[in-house]
XYZ file of C-alpha atoms in Angstrom:
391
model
C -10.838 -11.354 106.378
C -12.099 -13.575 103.350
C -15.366 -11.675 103.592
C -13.728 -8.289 103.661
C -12.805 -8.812 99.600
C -14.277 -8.472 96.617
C -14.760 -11.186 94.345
C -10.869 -11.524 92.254
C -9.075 -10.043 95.167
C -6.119 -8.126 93.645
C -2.322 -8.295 94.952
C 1.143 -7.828 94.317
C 3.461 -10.798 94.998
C 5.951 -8.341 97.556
C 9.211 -6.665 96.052
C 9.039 -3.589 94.319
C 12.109 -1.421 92.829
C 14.150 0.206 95.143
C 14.793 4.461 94.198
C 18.108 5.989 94.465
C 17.838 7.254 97.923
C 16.747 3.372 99.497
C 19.683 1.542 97.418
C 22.292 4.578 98.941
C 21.114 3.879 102.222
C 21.041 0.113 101.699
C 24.576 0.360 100.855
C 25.257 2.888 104.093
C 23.539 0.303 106.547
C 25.418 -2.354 105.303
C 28.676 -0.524 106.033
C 27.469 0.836 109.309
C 27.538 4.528 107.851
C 23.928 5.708 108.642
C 21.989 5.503 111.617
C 19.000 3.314 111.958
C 16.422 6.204 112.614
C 17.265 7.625 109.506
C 17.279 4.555 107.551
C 14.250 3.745 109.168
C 12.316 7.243 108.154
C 13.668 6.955 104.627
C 11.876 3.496 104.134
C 8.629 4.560 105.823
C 8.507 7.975 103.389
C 9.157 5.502 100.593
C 6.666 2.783 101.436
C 3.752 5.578 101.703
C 4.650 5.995 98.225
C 4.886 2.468 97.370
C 1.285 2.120 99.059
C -0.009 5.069 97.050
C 1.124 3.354 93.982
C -0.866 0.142 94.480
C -4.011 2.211 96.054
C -3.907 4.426 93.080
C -4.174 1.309 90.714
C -6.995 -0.116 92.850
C -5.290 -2.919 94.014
C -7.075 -4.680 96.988
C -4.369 -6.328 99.511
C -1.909 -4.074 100.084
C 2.073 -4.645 100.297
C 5.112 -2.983 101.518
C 6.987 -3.102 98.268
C 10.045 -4.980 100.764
C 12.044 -1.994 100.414
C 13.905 -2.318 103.189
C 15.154 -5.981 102.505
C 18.620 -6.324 100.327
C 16.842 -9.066 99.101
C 13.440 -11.520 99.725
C 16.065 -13.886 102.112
C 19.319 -12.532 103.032
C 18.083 -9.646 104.666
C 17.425 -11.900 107.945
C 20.859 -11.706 108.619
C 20.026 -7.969 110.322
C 16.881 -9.485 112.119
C 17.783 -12.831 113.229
C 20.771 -13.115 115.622
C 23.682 -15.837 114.825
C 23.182 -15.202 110.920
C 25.747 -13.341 108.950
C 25.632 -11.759 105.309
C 27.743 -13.389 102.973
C 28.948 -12.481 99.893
C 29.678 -14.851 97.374
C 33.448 -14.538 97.286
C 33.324 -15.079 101.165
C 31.661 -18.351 100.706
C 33.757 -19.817 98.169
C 36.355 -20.323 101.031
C 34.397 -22.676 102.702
C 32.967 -24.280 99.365
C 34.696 -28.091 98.658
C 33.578 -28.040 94.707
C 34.877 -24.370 94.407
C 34.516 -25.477 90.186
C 30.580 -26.298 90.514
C 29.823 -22.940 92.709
C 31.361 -20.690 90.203
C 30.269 -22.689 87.544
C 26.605 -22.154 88.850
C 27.729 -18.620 89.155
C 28.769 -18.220 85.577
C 25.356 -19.219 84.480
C 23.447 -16.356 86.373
C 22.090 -13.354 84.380
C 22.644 -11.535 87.714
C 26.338 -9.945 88.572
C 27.746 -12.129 91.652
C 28.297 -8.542 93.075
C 24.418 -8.682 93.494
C 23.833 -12.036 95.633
C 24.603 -11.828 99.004
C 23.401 -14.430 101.691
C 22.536 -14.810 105.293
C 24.403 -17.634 106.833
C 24.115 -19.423 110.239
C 27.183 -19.374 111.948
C 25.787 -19.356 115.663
C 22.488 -20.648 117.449
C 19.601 -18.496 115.870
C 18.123 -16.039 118.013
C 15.013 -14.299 117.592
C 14.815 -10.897 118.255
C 11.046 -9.958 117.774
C 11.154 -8.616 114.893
C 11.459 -10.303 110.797
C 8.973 -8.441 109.199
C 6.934 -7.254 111.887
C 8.493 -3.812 111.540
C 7.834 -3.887 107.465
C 3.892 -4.659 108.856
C 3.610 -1.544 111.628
C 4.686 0.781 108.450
C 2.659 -0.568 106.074
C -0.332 -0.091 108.257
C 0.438 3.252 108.286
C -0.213 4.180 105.741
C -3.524 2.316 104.607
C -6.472 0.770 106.058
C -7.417 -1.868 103.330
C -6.672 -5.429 104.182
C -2.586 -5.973 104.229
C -0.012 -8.897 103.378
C 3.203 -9.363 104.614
C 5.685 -11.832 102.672
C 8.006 -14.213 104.688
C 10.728 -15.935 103.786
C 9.382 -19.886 104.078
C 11.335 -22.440 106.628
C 12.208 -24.428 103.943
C 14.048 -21.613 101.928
C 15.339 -20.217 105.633
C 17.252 -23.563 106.614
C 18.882 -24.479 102.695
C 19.865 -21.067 102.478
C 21.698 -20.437 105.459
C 23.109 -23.697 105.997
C 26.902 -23.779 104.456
C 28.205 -27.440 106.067
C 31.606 -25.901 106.959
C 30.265 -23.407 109.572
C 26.372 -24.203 109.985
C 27.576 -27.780 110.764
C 29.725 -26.441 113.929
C 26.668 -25.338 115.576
C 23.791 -27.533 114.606
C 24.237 -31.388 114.072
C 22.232 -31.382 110.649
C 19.920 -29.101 108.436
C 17.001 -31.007 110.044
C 18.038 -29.776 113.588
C 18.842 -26.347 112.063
C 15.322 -26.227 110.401
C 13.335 -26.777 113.694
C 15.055 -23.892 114.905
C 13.850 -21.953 112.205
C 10.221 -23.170 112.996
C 10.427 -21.951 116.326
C 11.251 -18.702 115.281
C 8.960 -18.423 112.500
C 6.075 -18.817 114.975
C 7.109 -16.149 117.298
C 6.942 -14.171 114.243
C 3.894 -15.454 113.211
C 2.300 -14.870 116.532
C 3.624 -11.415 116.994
C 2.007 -10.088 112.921
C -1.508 -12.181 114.067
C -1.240 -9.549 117.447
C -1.174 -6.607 115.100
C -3.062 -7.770 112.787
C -2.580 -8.946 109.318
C -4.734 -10.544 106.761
C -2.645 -12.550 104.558
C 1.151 -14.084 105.549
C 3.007 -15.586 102.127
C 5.626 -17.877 102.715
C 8.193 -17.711 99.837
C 9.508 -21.192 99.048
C 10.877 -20.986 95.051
C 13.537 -23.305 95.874
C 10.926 -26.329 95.901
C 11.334 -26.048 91.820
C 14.653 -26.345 91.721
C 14.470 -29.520 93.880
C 12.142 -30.861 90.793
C 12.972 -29.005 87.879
C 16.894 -29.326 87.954
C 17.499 -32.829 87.790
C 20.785 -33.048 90.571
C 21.865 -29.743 89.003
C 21.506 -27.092 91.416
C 21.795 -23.577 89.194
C 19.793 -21.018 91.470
C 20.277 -17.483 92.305
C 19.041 -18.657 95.448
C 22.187 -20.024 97.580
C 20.436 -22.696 98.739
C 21.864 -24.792 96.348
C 24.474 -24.715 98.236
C 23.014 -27.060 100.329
C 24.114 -30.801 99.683
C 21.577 -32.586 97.734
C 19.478 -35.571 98.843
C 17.368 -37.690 96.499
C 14.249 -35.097 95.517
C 11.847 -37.115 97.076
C 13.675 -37.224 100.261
C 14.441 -33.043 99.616
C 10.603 -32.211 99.371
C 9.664 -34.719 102.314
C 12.023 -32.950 104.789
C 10.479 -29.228 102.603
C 7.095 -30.830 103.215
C 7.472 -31.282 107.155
C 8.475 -27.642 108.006
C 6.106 -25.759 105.490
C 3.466 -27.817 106.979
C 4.145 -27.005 110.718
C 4.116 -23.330 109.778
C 1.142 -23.025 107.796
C -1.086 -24.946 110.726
C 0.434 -22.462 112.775
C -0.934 -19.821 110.227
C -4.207 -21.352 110.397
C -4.897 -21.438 113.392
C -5.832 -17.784 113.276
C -7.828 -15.407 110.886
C -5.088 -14.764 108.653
C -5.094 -16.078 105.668
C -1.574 -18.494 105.083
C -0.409 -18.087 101.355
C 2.300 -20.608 99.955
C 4.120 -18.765 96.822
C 6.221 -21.043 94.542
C 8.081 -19.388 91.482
C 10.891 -20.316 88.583
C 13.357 -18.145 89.292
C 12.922 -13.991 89.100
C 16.144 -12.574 88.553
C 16.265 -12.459 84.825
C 14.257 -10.905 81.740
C 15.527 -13.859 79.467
C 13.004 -16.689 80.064
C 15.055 -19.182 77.843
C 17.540 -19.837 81.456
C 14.690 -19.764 83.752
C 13.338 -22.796 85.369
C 10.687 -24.587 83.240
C 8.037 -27.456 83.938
C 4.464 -27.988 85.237
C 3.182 -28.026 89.363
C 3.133 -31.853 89.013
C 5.842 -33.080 91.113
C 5.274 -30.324 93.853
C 1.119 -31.850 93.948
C 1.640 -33.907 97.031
C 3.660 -31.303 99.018
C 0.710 -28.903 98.528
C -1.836 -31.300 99.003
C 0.404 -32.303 102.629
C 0.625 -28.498 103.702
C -2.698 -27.430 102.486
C -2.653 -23.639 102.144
C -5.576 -21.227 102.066
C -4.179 -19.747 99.337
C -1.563 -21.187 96.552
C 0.088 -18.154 95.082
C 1.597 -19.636 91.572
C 3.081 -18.127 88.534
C 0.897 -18.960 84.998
C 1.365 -16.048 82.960
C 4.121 -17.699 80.347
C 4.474 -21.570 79.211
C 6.803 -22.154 81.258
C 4.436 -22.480 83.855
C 2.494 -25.338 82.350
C -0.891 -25.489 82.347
C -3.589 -25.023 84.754
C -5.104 -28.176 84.251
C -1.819 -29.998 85.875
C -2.488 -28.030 88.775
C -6.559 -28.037 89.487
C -7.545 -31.447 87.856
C -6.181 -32.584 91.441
C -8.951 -32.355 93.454
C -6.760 -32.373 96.373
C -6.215 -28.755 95.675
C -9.401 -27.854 93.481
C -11.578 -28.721 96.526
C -8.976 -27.376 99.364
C -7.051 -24.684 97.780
C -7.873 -21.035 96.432
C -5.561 -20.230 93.553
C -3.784 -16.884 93.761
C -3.369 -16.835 89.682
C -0.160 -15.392 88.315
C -1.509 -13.306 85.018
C 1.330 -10.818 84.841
C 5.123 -11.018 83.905
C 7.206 -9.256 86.528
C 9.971 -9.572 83.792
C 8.310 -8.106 80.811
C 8.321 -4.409 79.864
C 5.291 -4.919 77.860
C 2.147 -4.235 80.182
C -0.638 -6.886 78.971
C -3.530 -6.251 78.061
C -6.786 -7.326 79.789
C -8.015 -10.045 77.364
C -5.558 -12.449 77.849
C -5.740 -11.728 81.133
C -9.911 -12.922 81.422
C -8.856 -15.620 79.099
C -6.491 -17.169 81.866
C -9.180 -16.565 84.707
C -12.175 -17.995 82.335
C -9.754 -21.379 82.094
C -8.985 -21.161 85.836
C -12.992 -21.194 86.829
C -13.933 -24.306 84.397
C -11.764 -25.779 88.434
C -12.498 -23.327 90.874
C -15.395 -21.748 92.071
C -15.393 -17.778 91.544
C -14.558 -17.339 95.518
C -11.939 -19.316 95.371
C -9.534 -16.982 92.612
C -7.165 -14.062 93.560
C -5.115 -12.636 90.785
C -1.825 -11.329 91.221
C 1.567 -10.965 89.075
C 4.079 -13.827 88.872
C 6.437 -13.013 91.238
C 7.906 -9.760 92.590
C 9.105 -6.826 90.631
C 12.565 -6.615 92.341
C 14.077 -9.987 93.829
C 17.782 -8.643 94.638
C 17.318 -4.662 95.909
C 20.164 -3.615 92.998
C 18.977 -6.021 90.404
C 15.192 -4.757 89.703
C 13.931 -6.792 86.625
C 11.023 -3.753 86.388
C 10.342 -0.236 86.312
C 7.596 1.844 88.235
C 6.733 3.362 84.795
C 5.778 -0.358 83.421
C 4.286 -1.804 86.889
C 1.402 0.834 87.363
C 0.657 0.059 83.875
C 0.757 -3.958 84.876
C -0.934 -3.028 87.782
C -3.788 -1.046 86.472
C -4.496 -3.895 83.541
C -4.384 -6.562 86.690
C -7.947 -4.312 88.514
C -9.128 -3.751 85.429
C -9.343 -7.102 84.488
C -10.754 -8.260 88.386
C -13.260 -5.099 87.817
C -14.625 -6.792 84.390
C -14.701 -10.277 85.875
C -16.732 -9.138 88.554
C -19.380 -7.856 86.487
C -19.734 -10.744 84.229
């Protein structure tokens, strides 16, 4: 696939803002008031669009905008048997420090209305189908090379595991998470069939493990999960992103590990904030083709913290994060060479793929972007691979 791209391959991160017509229907499914081959035909008109969009802007991997999804985790809870959707107020009942969850909840730019999350409340089933679904659409509609984004094992087993009712059917989040594994391969196995160049594995939660010192505060509800000593946290992380991203490699495709601060608010000042330091010798353990990382505000530290390892400099393409999903302002392309100029005093040219931060649209009702502002984001993003190229 590698030698099927240009030089700065160009891609979006996955989520994209939801119209009218998919949040309606989003709401419909969830109350069992429209029928899936309608839902289904809305989301395939609307990706086509969504795939439009991105081949319009000249972007070169191609994604399905997650449209579908209610948001980047919980929507396993439809795909993945003995899961549930929870809503926060659902969970509190079976919460011990009811003070600290709504405390963390209190904290969230994001109305508690707007998290939801899939819980395990029965032996996990796989039922052929996470994203594989999202992949037959996308292909669809284009023939350039394609990515599909999954929700990593890590984030799977802390998000859905809630002691209280997890803990009745699986002895511990370790035997929970090598469910998950097994599951995640099937998947794996069954996108690599129809073919698929890149598979991202989401995993933000691996910052809040470092960057929170003991204090879970996450829009992700895997800090619900009862906390070991970090070290111990990104050890057990460590084991089951590595299992899944051998799996990965084994095959063609590339496997792409994606790491963010937090994406569900415009104000930076309450997002997470540190350098890739601490999270070195995970990545360096699970050795990605492709580390998809967020450097287009300080908060991200700098590059050097990152590639001066030359356990990921020598191992590792860099899929460079040079636009803010959270900004309305649509950057320019200087700053944008500027941060791939820094990135290639590490990495050879081959081994840089540009890309936004994170997604436009973590939580389906909660976009943190408009379409107006993300062509233009979109359009500086090829613009800026197109000049690169040249020089």
């Amino acid at each position: 696939m590698k030698s099927q791209l240009p030089l700065f391959p160009t891609s979006l991160i996955g989520s994209m803002p939801r119209s009218k017509e998919v949040l309606s229907a989003l709401r419909m499914k969830r109350r069992g008031a429209i029928e899936s081959s309608e839902f289904n035909n809305l989301i395939e008109m609307e990706t086509g669009k969504i795939v439009k969009l991105q081949e319009d802007a000249g972007i070169d991997i191609i994604t399905s905008g997650e449209l579908g999804r209610d948001n980047y985790v919980s929507f396993v809870s439809d795909k993945i048997g003995g899961v549930t959707m929870m809503s926060m107020s659902e969970m509190l009942d079976y919460i011990d420090d009811k003070k600290a969850f709504e405390d963390m909840l209190t904290a969230l730019d994001v109305p508690a209305v707007s998290i939801k999350n899939a819980i395990c409340v029965d032996k996990l089933q796989y039922n052929g189908d996470i994203v594989v679904q999202e992949l037959l659409t996308l292909k669809k509609f284009t023939d350039k090379p394609v990515k599909v984004t999954l929700p990593g094992p890590y984030l799977l087993t802390r998000s859905m595991w809630l002691p209280k009712l997890t803990g009745k059917v699986y002895g511990s989040k370790e035997e929970l998470g090598q469910h998950v594994i097994e599951i995640l391969k099937k998947e794996i196995d069954n996108l690599v069939s129809i073919g698929v160049d890149v598979i991202q594995l989401d995993e933000p939660v691996l910052t809040e493990v470092v960057f929170t010192e003991g204090k879970p505060r996450s829009f992700m509800c895997a800090a619900l999960s009862e906390r070991k000593d970090p070290k111990e946290e990104l050890e057990f992380a460590g084991s089951l992103i590595g299992q899944i991203i051998g799996h990965i490699k084994q095959t063609e495709t590339v496997a792409s590990l994606h790491v963010c601060r937090g994406n569900w608010s415009k104000d930076e000042r309450i997002l997470l904030t540190g350098p890739y330091t601490p999270l070195l010798e995970l990545f360096a353990k699970v050795n990605p083709d492709l580390l998809t990382l967020e450097f287009s505000t300080p908060r991200a530290g700098e590059l050097s913290s990152l590639l001066a390892d030359p356990r990921i400099a020598e191992h590792t393409a860099l899929g460079l994060g040079v636009i803010n999903p959270r900004s309305d302002d649509v950057e320019t392309v200087d700053p944008i060479l500027s941060r791939v100029q820094e990135a290639l005093t590490y990495l050879p040219k081959e081994k840089v793929w540009l890309n936004p931060d994170c997604g436009f649209a973590t939580f389906s009702n909660s976009p943190v972007n408009v379409l107006e502002h993300i062509s233009g984001k979109m359009r500086s993003l090829t613009e800026a691979a197109s000049i690169v190229r040249g020089q």
